[in-house]
Amino acid sequence: MKRFFLAVAAIFAAFSSANAGKVVLDSLYSRTLGSNVYFNVYLPSGYGKSDAHYPLTFLLHGLYGTHQDWPSHLTPVADELINSGECRPMVIVMPNAGGADVKHVQNGYFNMPGRPYEDFFFRELLPEVEKRYNCGGRKGQRAIMGLSMGGGGSTVYCQRHPEVFSSCYAMSPWLDNDGNQVGGRRSEKDCLAITCQSVCDNSALRFVQEASDETVSQLRTIKWFFDCGDDDFLFDQSVKMHQLMRSRKIKDELRIRDGVHNWEYWHTALRTALPFASRNFGR
């Protein structure tokens, strides 16, 4: 009996290894930013063995994070969900938009003085990714998601570029900084202060409040999902976003689970986020 279970375990391990995706480190020189920008790319099992075209998902990190944050969390979950058929094979790009030293290294996904990151993302990163990898190409084949600062970035990117993405999944999203929820009241203008101000200036909440009827119509072409822990310090922002979306008759999902602002929560969120993106490809 023991030999039987060992044999089963060996077969399962061999199957898992044969059906595992891989993460590759890539980079491009940005003329917009005047620097080299790194990004990780998850390629599903079988990628490159045929001319198959894959949907594209961007997965954004949070404040204090980099492109290196997501791979160890993402890879086993993506492999499992793809192998079980719970989500489609997809290319997942994890770009760098910051660093751990938030006072001295500029973070964020928006255009800031001397650092027009949003311009870089849409004018350079997205087209270059689709050129290098057989993926994306149109709204129905693209999704975006992220945690905290990346959740807010994902939301605003979809608000301002509704023609680009089919869905947005925001985990514990930092949607506004009115009231200084992050960073506190700061007198010095270090990099953290600039990042915090950029989130306030690009408020996802205010965008919905002030959106024209035409803009609201465009927002309805995106599938929205907000996922936040009940003890997360940004909890109220997700609830307010849901209320604003309902007031403008923009359909969205709001998921409140037990949890706080940490990796345990975001790791488990992937199990909902990836199938959500998968279901909405091809729309």
Short mmCIF file of C-alpha atoms in Angstrom, two decimals:
data_model
loop_
_atom_site.label_atom_id
_atom_site.label_comp_id
_atom_site.label_asym_id
_atom_site.label_seq_id
_atom_site.Cartn_x
_atom_site.Cartn_y
_atom_site.Cartn_z
CA MET A 1 0.00 0.00 0.00
CA LYS A 2 2.83 2.36 0.85
CA ARG A 3 4.40 1.72 -2.57
CA PHE A 4 1.07 2.50 -4.22
CA PHE A 5 0.79 5.91 -2.59
CA LEU A 6 4.42 6.69 -3.39
CA ALA A 7 3.76 5.78 -7.02
CA VAL A 8 0.66 7.99 -7.12
CA ALA A 9 2.63 10.85 -5.56
CA ALA A 10 5.39 10.40 -8.13
CA ILE A 11 2.91 10.45 -11.01
CA PHE A 12 1.23 13.56 -9.62
CA ALA A 13 4.61 15.29 -9.18
CA ALA A 14 5.60 14.42 -12.73
CA PHE A 15 2.27 15.71 -14.08
CA SER A 16 2.60 18.95 -12.12
CA SER A 17 6.13 19.50 -13.34
CA ALA A 18 5.18 18.81 -16.94
CA ASN A 19 2.26 21.24 -16.73
CA ALA A 20 3.99 24.08 -14.90
CA GLY A 21 4.31 27.58 -16.23
CA LYS A 22 7.48 29.62 -15.89
CA VAL A 23 8.39 33.19 -14.99
CA VAL A 24 10.95 35.06 -17.06
CA LEU A 25 12.61 38.36 -16.16
CA ASP A 26 12.51 40.93 -18.95
CA SER A 27 13.20 44.65 -19.33
CA LEU A 28 12.97 47.52 -21.76
CA TYR A 29 14.60 50.91 -22.02
CA SER A 30 11.98 53.63 -21.66
CA ARG A 31 12.53 56.85 -23.56
CA THR A 32 9.61 58.31 -21.60
CA LEU A 33 11.24 57.65 -18.23
CA GLY A 34 14.84 57.77 -19.39
CA SER A 35 15.68 54.50 -17.66
CA ASN A 36 15.54 50.73 -17.92
CA VAL A 37 12.35 49.19 -16.50
CA TYR A 38 12.18 45.55 -15.39
CA PHE A 39 9.14 43.31 -15.46
CA ASN A 40 8.41 39.63 -14.83
CA VAL A 41 6.32 37.58 -17.23
CA TYR A 42 4.42 34.39 -16.36
CA LEU A 43 4.21 32.09 -19.38
CA PRO A 44 1.76 29.19 -19.08
CA SER A 45 2.74 25.60 -19.72
CA GLY A 46 3.02 24.98 -23.46
CA TYR A 47 3.78 28.58 -24.35
CA GLY A 48 6.04 28.73 -27.42
CA LYS A 49 5.30 25.18 -28.56
CA SER A 50 2.73 26.43 -31.05
CA ASP A 51 1.52 29.70 -32.53
CA ALA A 52 -1.33 29.87 -29.98
CA HIS A 53 -2.38 33.38 -28.99
CA TYR A 54 -2.94 34.07 -25.27
CA PRO A 55 -4.95 36.63 -23.33
CA LEU A 56 -2.86 39.15 -21.38
CA THR A 57 -3.19 40.14 -17.72
CA PHE A 58 -1.22 42.86 -15.96
CA LEU A 59 -0.62 42.24 -12.25
CA LEU A 60 0.50 45.34 -10.32
CA HIS A 61 2.40 45.46 -7.02
CA GLY A 62 1.78 47.79 -4.09
CA LEU A 63 3.65 50.57 -2.31
CA TYR A 64 7.02 49.33 -0.94
CA GLY A 65 6.90 46.61 -3.62
CA THR A 66 8.53 45.78 -6.94
CA HIS A 67 8.05 43.41 -9.90
CA GLN A 68 9.65 40.71 -7.73
CA ASP A 69 6.75 40.58 -5.24
CA TRP A 70 4.20 38.58 -7.20
CA PRO A 71 5.95 35.58 -8.88
CA SER A 72 6.28 33.30 -5.84
CA HIS A 73 2.60 33.85 -4.98
CA LEU A 74 1.29 33.78 -8.51
CA THR A 75 3.05 30.83 -10.14
CA PRO A 76 1.68 27.90 -8.07
CA VAL A 77 -1.84 29.37 -8.05
CA ALA A 78 -1.88 30.08 -11.79
CA ASP A 79 -0.54 26.60 -12.56
CA GLU A 80 -3.19 24.95 -10.39
CA LEU A 81 -6.10 26.99 -11.78
CA ILE A 82 -5.03 26.51 -15.40
CA ASN A 83 -4.41 22.77 -14.96
CA SER A 84 -7.81 22.32 -13.30
CA GLY A 85 -9.56 24.27 -16.04
CA GLU A 86 -10.73 27.00 -13.66
CA CYS A 87 -9.08 29.66 -15.79
CA ARG A 88 -7.66 29.93 -19.28
CA PRO A 89 -3.92 29.83 -19.96
CA MET A 90 -2.77 33.44 -20.05
CA VAL A 91 0.36 35.57 -20.13
CA ILE A 92 0.70 37.59 -16.91
CA VAL A 93 2.99 40.62 -16.79
CA MET A 94 4.24 42.03 -13.47
CA PRO A 95 5.90 45.41 -14.09
CA ASN A 96 8.08 47.41 -11.72
CA ALA A 97 6.77 50.78 -10.57
CA GLY A 98 8.69 51.46 -7.39
CA GLY A 99 10.88 50.10 -4.64
CA ALA A 100 11.06 49.47 -0.91
CA ASP A 101 12.77 52.79 -0.08
CA VAL A 102 9.62 54.83 -0.64
CA LYS A 103 11.10 58.07 0.73
CA HIS A 104 13.94 58.14 -1.78
CA VAL A 105 12.63 56.03 -4.70
CA GLN A 106 9.60 57.26 -6.61
CA ASN A 107 6.68 54.85 -6.57
CA GLY A 108 3.37 54.85 -8.38
CA TYR A 109 1.46 54.26 -11.58
CA PHE A 110 0.47 57.85 -12.40
CA ASN A 111 2.27 60.67 -14.17
CA MET A 112 4.31 62.71 -11.68
CA PRO A 113 6.79 65.55 -12.19
CA GLY A 114 9.79 64.08 -13.99
CA ARG A 115 8.26 60.60 -14.01
CA PRO A 116 5.33 60.10 -16.43
CA TYR A 117 4.80 56.43 -15.57
CA GLU A 118 1.27 56.17 -16.98
CA ASP A 119 2.51 57.45 -20.34
CA PHE A 120 5.26 54.82 -20.23
CA PHE A 121 2.78 52.05 -19.43
CA PHE A 122 0.43 52.72 -22.34
CA ARG A 123 2.84 54.07 -24.94
CA GLU A 124 5.79 51.75 -24.38
CA LEU A 125 5.24 48.83 -22.00
CA LEU A 126 1.89 47.52 -23.24
CA PRO A 127 2.72 47.59 -26.99
CA GLU A 128 6.21 46.18 -26.37
CA VAL A 129 4.84 43.27 -24.32
CA GLU A 130 2.37 42.43 -27.06
CA LYS A 131 5.18 42.64 -29.61
CA ARG A 132 7.51 40.32 -27.70
CA TYR A 133 4.91 37.82 -26.49
CA ASN A 134 2.02 36.28 -28.40
CA CYS A 135 -0.71 37.83 -26.30
CA GLY A 136 -3.33 40.54 -25.94
CA GLY A 137 -3.94 42.80 -28.90
CA ARG A 138 -7.43 44.07 -28.08
CA LYS A 139 -9.73 44.94 -25.18
CA GLY A 140 -11.36 41.51 -25.06
CA GLN A 141 -7.95 39.88 -24.59
CA ARG A 142 -6.64 42.12 -21.82
CA ALA A 143 -7.24 42.34 -18.05
CA ILE A 144 -5.57 44.23 -15.22
CA MET A 145 -5.41 43.63 -11.46
CA GLY A 146 -3.27 44.56 -8.50
CA LEU A 147 -2.95 45.01 -4.75
CA SER A 148 -3.16 48.22 -2.70
CA MET A 149 -1.39 50.91 -4.76
CA GLY A 150 -1.59 48.49 -7.69
CA GLY A 151 -5.30 47.97 -7.06
CA GLY A 152 -5.86 51.71 -7.24
CA GLY A 153 -3.63 51.95 -10.31
CA SER A 154 -5.60 49.18 -12.02
CA THR A 155 -8.87 50.96 -11.28
CA VAL A 156 -7.73 54.35 -12.58
CA TYR A 157 -6.12 52.82 -15.68
CA CYS A 158 -9.47 51.25 -16.57
CA GLN A 159 -11.33 54.47 -15.80
CA ARG A 160 -9.10 56.52 -18.08
CA HIS A 161 -8.55 53.86 -20.73
CA PRO A 162 -11.82 51.88 -20.88
CA GLU A 163 -11.09 50.83 -24.45
CA VAL A 164 -8.01 48.87 -23.35
CA PHE A 165 -9.14 46.35 -20.70
CA SER A 166 -12.06 43.93 -20.37
CA SER A 167 -11.87 43.61 -16.57
CA CYS A 168 -10.35 45.07 -13.43
CA TYR A 169 -9.77 43.20 -10.15
CA ALA A 170 -8.68 45.51 -7.32
CA MET A 171 -7.35 43.89 -4.13
CA SER A 172 -7.37 46.08 -1.00
CA PRO A 173 -7.21 49.05 -3.38
CA TRP A 174 -5.75 52.44 -2.49
CA LEU A 175 -8.34 54.53 -4.33
CA ASP A 176 -7.80 57.98 -2.81
CA ASN A 177 -5.57 59.68 -0.26
CA ASP A 178 -7.98 62.36 0.89
CA GLY A 179 -7.55 62.35 4.67
CA ASN A 180 -4.00 60.98 4.37
CA GLN A 181 -4.80 57.31 4.99
CA VAL A 182 -1.29 56.51 3.72
CA GLY A 183 1.79 58.52 4.62
CA GLY A 184 0.12 60.78 7.18
CA ARG A 185 0.42 64.55 7.11
CA ARG A 186 3.84 65.30 5.71
CA SER A 187 5.58 68.65 5.50
CA GLU A 188 8.65 67.46 3.62
CA LYS A 189 8.38 66.75 -0.10
CA ASP A 190 10.11 63.37 -0.22
CA CYS A 191 9.17 60.67 -2.73
CA LEU A 192 6.50 59.21 -0.45
CA ALA A 193 4.77 62.58 -0.21
CA ILE A 194 4.77 62.89 -4.00
CA THR A 195 3.31 59.38 -4.37
CA CYS A 196 0.59 60.11 -1.81
CA GLN A 197 -0.29 63.36 -3.54
CA SER A 198 -0.50 61.58 -6.89
CA VAL A 199 -3.07 59.15 -5.48
CA CYS A 200 -5.10 62.07 -4.17
CA ASP A 201 -4.83 63.95 -7.49
CA ASN A 202 -5.88 60.83 -9.42
CA SER A 203 -8.67 59.78 -7.06
CA ALA A 204 -10.65 56.82 -8.41
CA LEU A 205 -13.54 57.82 -6.14
CA ARG A 206 -13.71 61.38 -7.44
CA PHE A 207 -13.52 60.08 -11.01
CA VAL A 208 -16.81 58.20 -10.59
CA GLN A 209 -18.44 61.14 -8.84
CA GLU A 210 -17.53 63.57 -11.64
CA ALA A 211 -17.86 61.22 -14.63
CA SER A 212 -20.03 62.45 -17.49
CA ASP A 213 -22.85 60.27 -18.80
CA GLU A 214 -20.69 59.38 -21.80
CA THR A 215 -17.83 58.30 -19.54
CA VAL A 216 -20.20 56.26 -17.37
CA SER A 217 -21.38 54.47 -20.50
CA GLN A 218 -17.76 53.53 -21.27
CA LEU A 219 -17.15 52.35 -17.70
CA ARG A 220 -20.03 49.93 -18.09
CA THR A 221 -18.04 48.07 -20.76
CA ILE A 222 -15.60 46.86 -18.07
CA LYS A 223 -16.18 44.12 -15.49
CA TRP A 224 -15.27 45.45 -12.05
CA PHE A 225 -14.34 43.54 -8.87
CA PHE A 226 -13.27 45.11 -5.55
CA ASP A 227 -11.93 42.72 -2.90
CA CYS A 228 -11.02 44.00 0.58
CA GLY A 229 -10.59 42.58 4.07
CA ASP A 230 -13.02 43.56 6.81
CA ASP A 231 -10.14 44.76 9.02
CA ASP A 232 -8.17 46.47 6.25
CA PHE A 233 -7.40 50.14 6.94
CA LEU A 234 -8.57 50.91 3.37
CA PHE A 235 -11.88 49.07 3.85
CA ASP A 236 -14.04 52.20 3.73
CA GLN A 237 -12.66 53.17 0.32
CA SER A 238 -13.83 49.93 -1.29
CA VAL A 239 -17.26 50.29 0.28
CA LYS A 240 -17.53 53.89 -0.89
CA MET A 241 -16.44 52.91 -4.41
CA HIS A 242 -19.15 50.24 -4.52
CA GLN A 243 -21.76 52.76 -3.40
CA LEU A 244 -20.60 55.29 -6.01
CA MET A 245 -20.66 52.68 -8.75
CA ARG A 246 -24.20 51.67 -7.79
CA SER A 247 -25.32 55.31 -7.75
CA ARG A 248 -24.11 55.65 -11.36
CA LYS A 249 -25.59 52.26 -12.34
CA ILE A 250 -22.18 50.76 -13.12
CA LYS A 251 -22.23 47.07 -12.23
CA ASP A 252 -19.43 45.84 -9.99
CA GLU A 253 -18.65 43.06 -7.53
CA LEU A 254 -17.69 43.90 -3.95
CA ARG A 255 -16.19 41.08 -1.90
CA ILE A 256 -15.56 41.59 1.81
CA ARG A 257 -13.66 38.74 3.43
CA ASP A 258 -12.05 38.19 6.80
CA GLY A 259 -8.59 39.70 6.61
CA VAL A 260 -6.21 42.64 6.75
CA HIS A 261 -3.78 44.39 4.42
CA ASN A 262 -1.27 41.56 3.98
CA TRP A 263 0.04 38.84 1.68
CA GLU A 264 -2.11 36.12 3.19
CA TYR A 265 -5.14 38.04 1.91
CA TRP A 266 -3.71 38.88 -1.54
CA HIS A 267 -2.45 35.34 -2.13
CA THR A 268 -5.93 33.90 -1.59
CA ALA A 269 -7.45 36.71 -3.70
CA LEU A 270 -5.64 35.32 -6.75
CA ARG A 271 -7.90 32.26 -6.66
CA THR A 272 -10.85 34.51 -7.43
CA ALA A 273 -9.04 37.14 -9.51
CA LEU A 274 -7.59 34.87 -12.20
CA PRO A 275 -10.87 33.01 -12.97
CA PHE A 276 -12.67 36.38 -12.97
CA ALA A 277 -10.31 37.73 -15.62
CA SER A 278 -10.59 34.48 -17.56
CA ARG A 279 -14.40 34.57 -17.65
CA ASN A 280 -14.35 38.07 -19.07
CA PHE A 281 -11.84 37.54 -21.87
CA GLY A 282 -13.43 37.63 -25.29
CA ARG A 283 -16.14 40.10 -24.27
#
